[in-house]
Amino acid sequence: MAGHFDLEPYKTPLLFLGVAGVVVPLFRRLRISPVLGFLLAGMAIGPYGFGRLNKMLSLDLPFIAGGESIAAVAAFGVVFLMFNIGLELSLERLHLLRRFVFGLGSLQVAVCGVALFAAARAFGLSQPTSVVLGAALALSSTAITVPVLAERRRLNTLSGRAIFSVLLFQDLIVAPILFVTAQFGGAAEAGTSLFWTFAPALIGVALIVGAGRLALRPLFQLVAAARSTELFMAACLLVVIGAAVTAAYAGLSMALGAFIAGLLLAETEFRRAVELAIDPFKGLLLGLFFVSVGAGLDPLEVIAHPTVTLGIAFGIIAIKTPLITALARLFGPKLRESRKIGLMLGPGGEFAFLIVTAAQSAGLVSTELGGQVMIGVTLSMALIPLIAIVATRPGKAEKLPAGPAPDELAPASRVIIVGYGRVGQIVGALMRVHNVDYICVDGDARIAAQARGRGEPVYWGDATRRDFLDRCGLAQARALVVTMHTPSAVDAVVRQAREARDDLTIVARARDAAHARALYKLGATDAVPETMEASLQLSEAALVDIGVPMGLVIASIHEQRDLYRKALVAEESEAPPARPFIGRRKKR
């Protein structure tokens, strides 16, 4: 007789996976943001949607019992998002954004916080409560705003960069706001010294940065040498979750710890492969986060207290949007871009939940008021995908900030060199001579590390995978040069690249004439057999050494190379390619 099977632990995961499998394809087909789909699905399957009906009818259908059942796991959606953003940035890029981060970011939090404080006081709330609520509602949603901008391809515009910079400053300011909340609450454990309060946070950041500088590259080199996809993925998860937990233990947000880890890995040769490894986790966990946000929204509470809940939701947006728009104008963006910044940062954010919960524990906010504030913030967050449709309507092209753009986000196309052995290094050197932008990929971690040490743009990874080539910018590449010595690997790269783009110039290294013919059939623009090039170079050296003029030698070498290539491409050519291009002896 079969033993009893407990379905309860599997209900929520199965329900979420079902939602992900239905919502995302459906909303993509309807050209609606999947974020909005996850929020609506969360409302439907949550405890206040069909879950309430499920309880009323005493059914046993698998609906989410409560937001807390998935909140802990869903929080990692934001963690993986911020880690991925760190990977897409670099320290140089962060330095370029410092004016927006610390200038616009600090002004936004201060000015909006004061305005919301004044609004709270006008409604009769006490001064400490108004301070805490003003600070909490001044923050915006990183978890929803950034994916929505990325989905609409607006993250790398001037307004997108400014929005991200402000959100980054808001992540940094969460710890001080929590400190102020504890102080207003009179919590003894908050301490009397600001320095000792922030000491754990400073130590945590120093530990993440120090350990990352010392251990990340050796760790991934060791894992890469094992050539195991599973081990590499495990190392990626260890870094992301380890950095997040370290930051949380030190009193910072988990997202900030993951962001720092991503920044550190962005400077290494493993960045592209790490992006590829964590991308599925980021997408699933972010979806779970949005479902959890939607599940926390009680429509009956909105109906029961429409004035308060809707007033909070639209009041936050009405107060913050014009203020942020005006502040953005001070930092350079034109009115159109400034309006986009104001609209996208106007709604509340997920950190408000953390701050309001802390304020309730400290006795600053009543349970009833805290619940209404959280519902108002959730409603405003749910409006972000709809606001983005209005805010990011097609218009005149936005100008990017002055200064060099980071290579990983620059829109300019470049040449991709696959294989960075002796041949690939010569190709890279010639690209530098002629000022052609390029990146290189090699499957040997040792070669990639040595090249990185020389300051060359080399990444470790498996270029035979289409998704990895996409990560390297195949869609915008000017050309692909394949210099790998393994014929099967060269074939795989050429096949994947040609399937991705019909117009791409693909130059590949071939083992011999037969391999070159096979590469042409796979779609290579040019296939260069090693034996042919060696014979041409030998001929050139011999002719020059015996006194034939250099110009005539070079011209004949080019002619022989062109004839050889035509012979290889010709389908009817089955014979060895030597006969067709050997010129006739001139009559004396």
Coordinates of C-alpha atoms in Angstrom, one line a residue, residues 213-542:
R213 CA 38.7 41.4 -4.6
L214 CA 40.7 38.6 -3.1
A215 CA 38.6 35.5 -3.7
L216 CA 36.2 36.0 -6.7
R217 CA 38.7 35.6 -9.5
P218 CA 40.6 32.6 -8.0
L219 CA 37.2 30.9 -7.1
F220 CA 35.9 31.1 -10.6
Q221 CA 39.2 30.2 -12.2
L222 CA 39.2 27.0 -10.1
V223 CA 35.6 26.2 -11.0
A224 CA 36.1 27.0 -14.7
A225 CA 39.1 24.7 -14.8
A226 CA 36.7 21.8 -13.8
R227 CA 34.6 22.5 -17.0
S228 CA 31.4 21.7 -15.1
T229 CA 28.3 23.7 -15.8
E230 CA 26.7 22.6 -12.6
L231 CA 29.7 23.6 -10.5
F232 CA 29.8 27.0 -12.2
M233 CA 26.2 27.6 -11.5
A234 CA 26.6 26.6 -7.9
A235 CA 29.5 29.1 -7.6
C236 CA 27.4 31.9 -9.0
L237 CA 24.6 31.2 -6.5
L238 CA 27.1 31.0 -3.7
V239 CA 28.4 34.5 -4.6
V240 CA 25.0 36.1 -5.0
I241 CA 23.3 34.6 -1.9
G242 CA 26.5 34.9 0.2
A243 CA 26.9 38.6 -0.5
A244 CA 23.2 39.3 0.0
V245 CA 23.1 37.5 3.4
T246 CA 26.3 39.2 4.5
A247 CA 24.8 42.6 3.7
A248 CA 21.6 41.7 5.5
Y249 CA 23.5 40.5 8.6
A250 CA 25.4 43.8 8.7
G251 CA 22.1 45.8 8.6
L252 CA 22.1 46.7 4.9
S253 CA 19.7 45.6 2.2
M254 CA 20.4 42.2 0.6
A255 CA 20.0 43.9 -2.8
L256 CA 22.9 46.3 -2.0
G257 CA 25.2 43.4 -1.1
A258 CA 24.3 41.6 -4.3
F259 CA 24.9 44.8 -6.3
I260 CA 28.4 45.2 -4.9
A261 CA 29.2 41.6 -5.7
G262 CA 28.0 42.1 -9.3
L263 CA 30.1 45.2 -9.6
L264 CA 33.2 43.3 -8.5
L265 CA 32.5 40.4 -11.0
A266 CA 31.9 42.9 -13.8
E267 CA 35.6 43.6 -13.8
T268 CA 36.5 39.9 -14.4
E269 CA 36.7 37.7 -17.4
F270 CA 33.8 35.6 -16.1
R271 CA 31.1 38.3 -16.3
R272 CA 29.4 37.1 -19.5
A273 CA 29.2 33.5 -18.3
V274 CA 27.9 34.5 -14.9
E275 CA 25.1 36.6 -16.5
L276 CA 24.1 33.6 -18.5
A277 CA 24.1 31.3 -15.4
I278 CA 21.9 33.5 -13.2
D279 CA 19.5 34.8 -15.8
P280 CA 16.9 32.0 -15.3
F281 CA 16.9 32.4 -11.5
K282 CA 16.6 36.2 -11.9
G283 CA 13.5 35.9 -14.1
L284 CA 11.7 33.3 -12.1
L285 CA 12.4 34.9 -8.7
L286 CA 11.4 38.3 -10.0
G287 CA 8.2 36.8 -11.2
L288 CA 7.7 35.3 -7.8
F289 CA 8.4 38.7 -6.2
F290 CA 5.7 40.4 -8.3
V291 CA 3.2 37.6 -7.5
S292 CA 3.9 38.1 -3.8
V293 CA 3.3 41.9 -4.2
G294 CA 0.0 41.2 -5.9
A295 CA -1.0 38.6 -3.4
G296 CA -0.6 41.2 -0.6
L297 CA -3.2 43.5 -2.2
D298 CA -6.7 43.1 -0.7
P299 CA -9.3 44.5 -3.0
L300 CA -12.0 44.5 -0.3
E301 CA -9.8 46.7 1.9
V302 CA -9.5 49.1 -1.0
I303 CA -13.3 49.0 -1.4
A304 CA -13.9 49.4 2.4
H305 CA -11.5 52.4 2.7
P306 CA -11.3 53.9 -0.8
T307 CA -10.6 57.4 0.4
V308 CA -7.5 56.4 2.5
T309 CA -6.0 53.7 0.3
L310 CA -6.5 55.4 -3.1
G311 CA -5.7 58.7 -1.5
I312 CA -2.3 57.4 -0.3
A313 CA -1.6 55.7 -3.7
F314 CA -2.4 58.7 -5.9
G315 CA -1.3 61.2 -3.3
I316 CA 2.3 59.8 -3.3
I317 CA 2.4 60.0 -7.1
A318 CA 0.8 63.5 -7.2
I319 CA 3.3 64.9 -4.7
K320 CA 6.5 63.2 -5.9
T321 CA 6.1 63.4 -9.7
P322 CA 6.3 67.3 -10.1
L323 CA 9.0 67.6 -7.4
I324 CA 11.2 65.0 -9.0
T325 CA 10.6 66.5 -12.5
A326 CA 11.7 69.9 -11.3
L327 CA 14.8 68.5 -9.5
A328 CA 15.8 66.5 -12.6
R329 CA 15.7 69.7 -14.7
L330 CA 18.5 71.1 -12.5
F331 CA 20.8 68.3 -13.6
G332 CA 20.6 68.7 -17.3
P333 CA 17.8 66.6 -18.8
K334 CA 15.2 68.5 -20.9
L335 CA 11.6 68.8 -19.8
R336 CA 10.5 65.6 -21.7
E337 CA 13.2 63.4 -20.1
S338 CA 12.7 65.0 -16.7
R339 CA 8.9 64.3 -16.9
K340 CA 9.8 60.6 -17.6
I341 CA 12.1 60.6 -14.5
G342 CA 9.3 62.1 -12.3
L343 CA 6.6 59.7 -13.5
M344 CA 8.7 56.5 -13.1
L345 CA 10.0 57.5 -9.6
G346 CA 6.6 58.9 -8.4
P347 CA 5.1 55.6 -7.1
G348 CA 6.2 54.1 -3.8
G349 CA 8.6 51.3 -3.4
E350 CA 9.2 47.9 -1.7
F351 CA 11.5 49.4 1.0
A352 CA 8.4 51.2 2.4
F353 CA 7.2 47.9 3.6
L354 CA 10.4 47.3 5.5
I355 CA 10.4 50.8 7.1
V356 CA 6.7 50.8 8.0
T357 CA 7.1 47.4 9.6
A358 CA 10.0 48.7 11.6
A359 CA 7.9 51.7 12.6
Q360 CA 5.0 49.5 13.7
S361 CA 7.5 47.5 15.9
A362 CA 8.8 50.7 17.4
G363 CA 5.2 51.9 18.2
L364 CA 5.3 54.9 15.8
V365 CA 2.6 53.6 13.4
S366 CA -0.6 51.9 14.3
T367 CA -1.4 48.5 12.8
E368 CA -4.4 50.0 11.0
L369 CA -2.5 52.9 9.6
G370 CA 0.4 50.7 8.6
G371 CA -1.8 48.3 6.8
Q372 CA -3.5 51.1 4.9
V373 CA -0.1 52.7 3.9
M374 CA 1.1 49.3 2.7
I375 CA -2.0 48.9 0.5
G376 CA -1.6 52.4 -0.9
V377 CA 2.1 51.7 -1.7
T378 CA 1.2 48.4 -3.3
L379 CA -1.4 50.1 -5.5
S380 CA 1.0 52.7 -6.6
M381 CA 3.6 50.1 -7.4
A382 CA 1.0 48.1 -9.5
L383 CA 0.5 51.3 -11.6
I384 CA 4.2 51.4 -12.7
P385 CA 3.8 49.3 -15.8
L386 CA 0.9 51.4 -16.9
I387 CA 2.7 54.6 -16.1
A388 CA 5.7 53.4 -18.1
I389 CA 3.5 53.1 -21.2
V390 CA 2.8 56.8 -21.0
A391 CA 6.2 57.8 -19.8
T392 CA 8.2 55.9 -22.4
R393 CA 6.2 56.7 -25.5
P394 CA 8.4 57.0 -28.6
G395 CA 9.7 60.5 -29.1
K396 CA 12.9 62.2 -30.1
A397 CA 16.1 60.3 -29.4
E398 CA 17.6 61.1 -26.1
K399 CA 21.1 62.2 -25.8
L400 CA 23.4 60.1 -23.6
P401 CA 25.5 61.7 -20.9
A402 CA 28.9 63.1 -21.9
G403 CA 31.9 60.9 -21.4
P404 CA 33.0 57.5 -22.5
A405 CA 30.2 54.9 -22.3
P406 CA 31.1 51.6 -20.8
D407 CA 31.9 48.9 -23.4
E408 CA 29.2 46.5 -22.2
L409 CA 26.3 48.9 -22.7
A410 CA 27.6 51.0 -25.6
P411 CA 25.2 50.9 -28.6
A412 CA 28.1 50.9 -31.1
S413 CA 28.8 47.6 -32.8
R414 CA 32.1 45.8 -32.5
V415 CA 34.0 42.8 -33.7
I416 CA 33.8 39.6 -31.7
I417 CA 36.9 37.4 -31.7
V418 CA 36.2 33.8 -30.6
G419 CA 39.4 32.0 -29.5
Y420 CA 42.2 34.0 -28.1
G421 CA 45.2 31.8 -28.6
R422 CA 48.2 32.9 -30.8
V423 CA 46.0 33.5 -33.9
G424 CA 43.3 35.4 -32.0
Q425 CA 45.9 37.6 -30.3
I426 CA 47.3 38.6 -33.6
V427 CA 43.8 39.5 -34.8
G428 CA 43.2 41.5 -31.7
A429 CA 46.5 43.3 -32.1
L430 CA 45.5 44.3 -35.7
M431 CA 42.1 45.5 -34.4
R432 CA 43.9 47.8 -32.0
V433 CA 46.2 49.1 -34.6
H434 CA 43.3 50.2 -36.8
N435 CA 41.2 51.4 -33.8
V436 CA 38.4 48.8 -34.3
D437 CA 36.4 48.1 -31.1
Y438 CA 36.4 44.4 -30.2
I439 CA 35.8 41.9 -27.5
C440 CA 37.3 38.4 -27.3
V441 CA 36.0 35.1 -25.9
D442 CA 38.0 32.0 -24.9
G443 CA 37.1 28.8 -23.2
D444 CA 40.4 28.6 -21.3
A445 CA 40.2 30.5 -18.0
R446 CA 44.0 30.7 -17.8
I447 CA 44.3 32.5 -21.2
A448 CA 41.4 34.8 -20.4
A449 CA 42.9 35.7 -17.0
Q450 CA 46.3 36.5 -18.6
A451 CA 44.8 38.6 -21.3
R452 CA 42.7 40.5 -18.6
G453 CA 45.9 41.1 -16.8
R454 CA 47.2 42.9 -19.9
G455 CA 44.1 45.0 -20.0
E456 CA 42.5 43.3 -23.0
P457 CA 38.7 42.8 -23.3
V458 CA 38.6 39.0 -23.0
Y459 CA 35.8 37.0 -21.4
W460 CA 35.7 33.3 -20.5
G461 CA 32.8 31.3 -21.8
D462 CA 31.4 28.7 -24.2
A463 CA 31.0 30.5 -27.6
T464 CA 29.3 27.4 -29.1
R465 CA 26.2 28.4 -27.1
R466 CA 23.9 30.7 -28.9
D467 CA 22.7 32.4 -25.7
F468 CA 26.3 33.2 -24.8
L469 CA 27.0 34.7 -28.2
D470 CA 23.9 36.9 -27.6
R471 CA 25.3 38.0 -24.3
C472 CA 28.5 39.1 -26.1
G473 CA 26.5 41.4 -28.4
L474 CA 26.1 39.3 -31.5
A475 CA 23.0 41.2 -32.5
Q476 CA 25.0 44.5 -32.9
A477 CA 28.4 43.0 -33.9
R478 CA 30.1 44.3 -37.1
A479 CA 31.9 41.0 -37.6
L480 CA 32.7 37.6 -36.0
V481 CA 36.2 36.2 -36.3
V482 CA 36.5 32.5 -35.3
T483 CA 40.1 31.4 -34.6
M484 CA 39.5 28.3 -32.5
H485 CA 41.7 25.3 -33.4
T486 CA 39.0 22.6 -32.9
P487 CA 37.1 22.1 -36.2
S488 CA 33.8 21.0 -34.6
A489 CA 33.8 24.0 -32.3
V490 CA 34.4 26.4 -35.2
D491 CA 31.5 24.7 -37.1
A492 CA 29.2 25.2 -34.1
V493 CA 30.0 28.9 -33.7
V494 CA 29.6 29.6 -37.4
R495 CA 26.3 27.7 -37.6
Q496 CA 24.9 29.5 -34.5
A497 CA 26.0 33.0 -35.7
R498 CA 24.7 32.5 -39.2
E499 CA 21.3 31.3 -37.9
A500 CA 21.2 34.4 -35.7
R501 CA 22.1 36.9 -38.4
D502 CA 22.0 36.7 -42.2
D503 CA 23.9 39.9 -42.6
L504 CA 26.8 39.2 -40.3
T505 CA 30.4 39.1 -41.6
I506 CA 31.9 35.8 -40.4
V507 CA 35.5 35.0 -40.9
A508 CA 36.6 31.5 -39.7
R509 CA 39.8 29.6 -39.4
A510 CA 39.8 26.3 -41.2
R511 CA 41.9 23.2 -40.7
D512 CA 42.3 22.5 -44.4
A513 CA 40.6 22.9 -47.8
A514 CA 37.9 20.4 -47.0
H515 CA 37.1 22.1 -43.7
A516 CA 37.0 25.5 -45.5
R517 CA 34.4 24.2 -48.0
A518 CA 32.3 22.9 -45.1
L519 CA 32.4 26.3 -43.4
Y520 CA 31.3 28.0 -46.5
K521 CA 28.3 25.7 -46.6
L522 CA 27.5 26.6 -43.0
G523 CA 27.4 30.3 -44.0
A524 CA 31.0 31.6 -43.4
T525 CA 31.7 34.8 -45.3
D526 CA 35.4 33.8 -45.5
A527 CA 37.1 30.6 -44.5
V528 CA 40.9 30.6 -44.2
P529 CA 42.7 27.2 -44.3
E530 CA 45.8 27.1 -42.3
T531 CA 47.7 25.1 -45.0
M532 CA 46.9 27.7 -47.7
E533 CA 48.0 30.7 -45.6
A534 CA 51.2 28.9 -44.6
S535 CA 52.1 28.1 -48.3
L536 CA 51.3 31.7 -49.3
Q537 CA 53.5 33.1 -46.5
L538 CA 56.4 30.7 -47.5
S539 CA 56.0 31.7 -51.1
E540 CA 56.1 35.4 -50.2
A541 CA 59.2 35.1 -48.1
A542 CA 61.1 33.0 -50.8

